[in-house]
């Protein structure tokens, strides 16, 4: 039987300790870190490439249309 579970970071060490002590009965097949960023580079062949170029040009030509993190009201 296979089981997929989502574990909070605060509990991962406890769960892994339990699983490690059940080595005779439990086999960890795959670990997936969901906190990692899935970042890919954009190539010239991607459909979004031209949109990104246009957005960069627009930001250079019209900086007043763009804000910064300091402009955000976090309240």
XYZ file of C-alpha atoms in Angstrom:
75
model
C 0.000 0.000 0.000
C 1.189 3.525 -0.766
C 0.065 6.599 1.123
C 0.602 10.261 0.305
C 0.524 12.665 3.228
C 1.129 16.389 3.616
C 3.193 17.159 6.712
C 3.764 20.552 8.296
C 7.400 21.577 8.601
C 7.033 21.690 12.387
C 6.158 17.972 12.487
C 8.459 16.587 9.804
C 11.249 15.609 12.201
C 8.812 13.676 14.416
C 7.190 11.857 11.495
C 10.553 11.004 9.944
C 11.755 9.697 13.341
C 8.757 7.365 13.553
C 9.184 6.170 9.975
C 12.908 5.675 10.474
C 12.203 3.434 13.473
C 9.784 1.366 11.392
C 12.377 0.551 8.695
C 11.449 -3.131 8.732
C 7.841 -2.303 7.849
C 7.978 1.065 6.097
C 9.877 2.043 2.974
C 10.102 5.716 1.980
C 9.772 5.721 -1.808
C 9.851 9.423 -2.539
C 10.190 12.680 -0.617
C 8.842 15.890 -2.135
C 9.729 19.273 -0.655
C 6.699 21.480 -1.371
C 8.457 24.542 -0.007
C 10.989 24.611 -2.789
C 10.450 27.025 -5.640
C 9.788 25.589 -9.058
C 11.533 28.189 -11.201
C 12.223 27.720 -14.882
C 14.074 29.995 -17.246
C 12.087 31.483 -20.087
C 13.476 30.718 -23.515
C 12.862 32.615 -26.736
C 10.661 29.728 -27.888
C 8.204 30.087 -24.978
C 4.832 31.591 -25.781
C 5.189 34.101 -22.914
C 8.565 35.413 -24.051
C 7.174 38.319 -26.105
C 4.749 39.261 -23.329
C 7.635 39.494 -20.875
C 9.675 41.651 -23.262
C 6.709 43.986 -23.778
C 6.157 44.234 -20.025
C 9.821 45.099 -19.438
C 9.653 47.829 -22.071
C 6.429 49.175 -20.567
C 7.994 49.302 -17.113
C 10.980 51.261 -18.476
C 8.777 53.685 -20.410
C 6.012 54.096 -17.800
C 7.525 53.601 -14.335
C 4.676 55.603 -12.786
C 2.336 52.669 -13.569
C 4.347 50.344 -11.312
C 4.754 50.367 -7.564
C 7.163 48.836 -5.118
C 6.855 46.742 -1.977
C 6.987 49.965 0.025
C 3.773 51.131 -1.668
C 1.754 48.198 -0.310
C -0.387 48.885 2.734
C 0.012 45.700 4.744
C -2.639 46.568 7.358
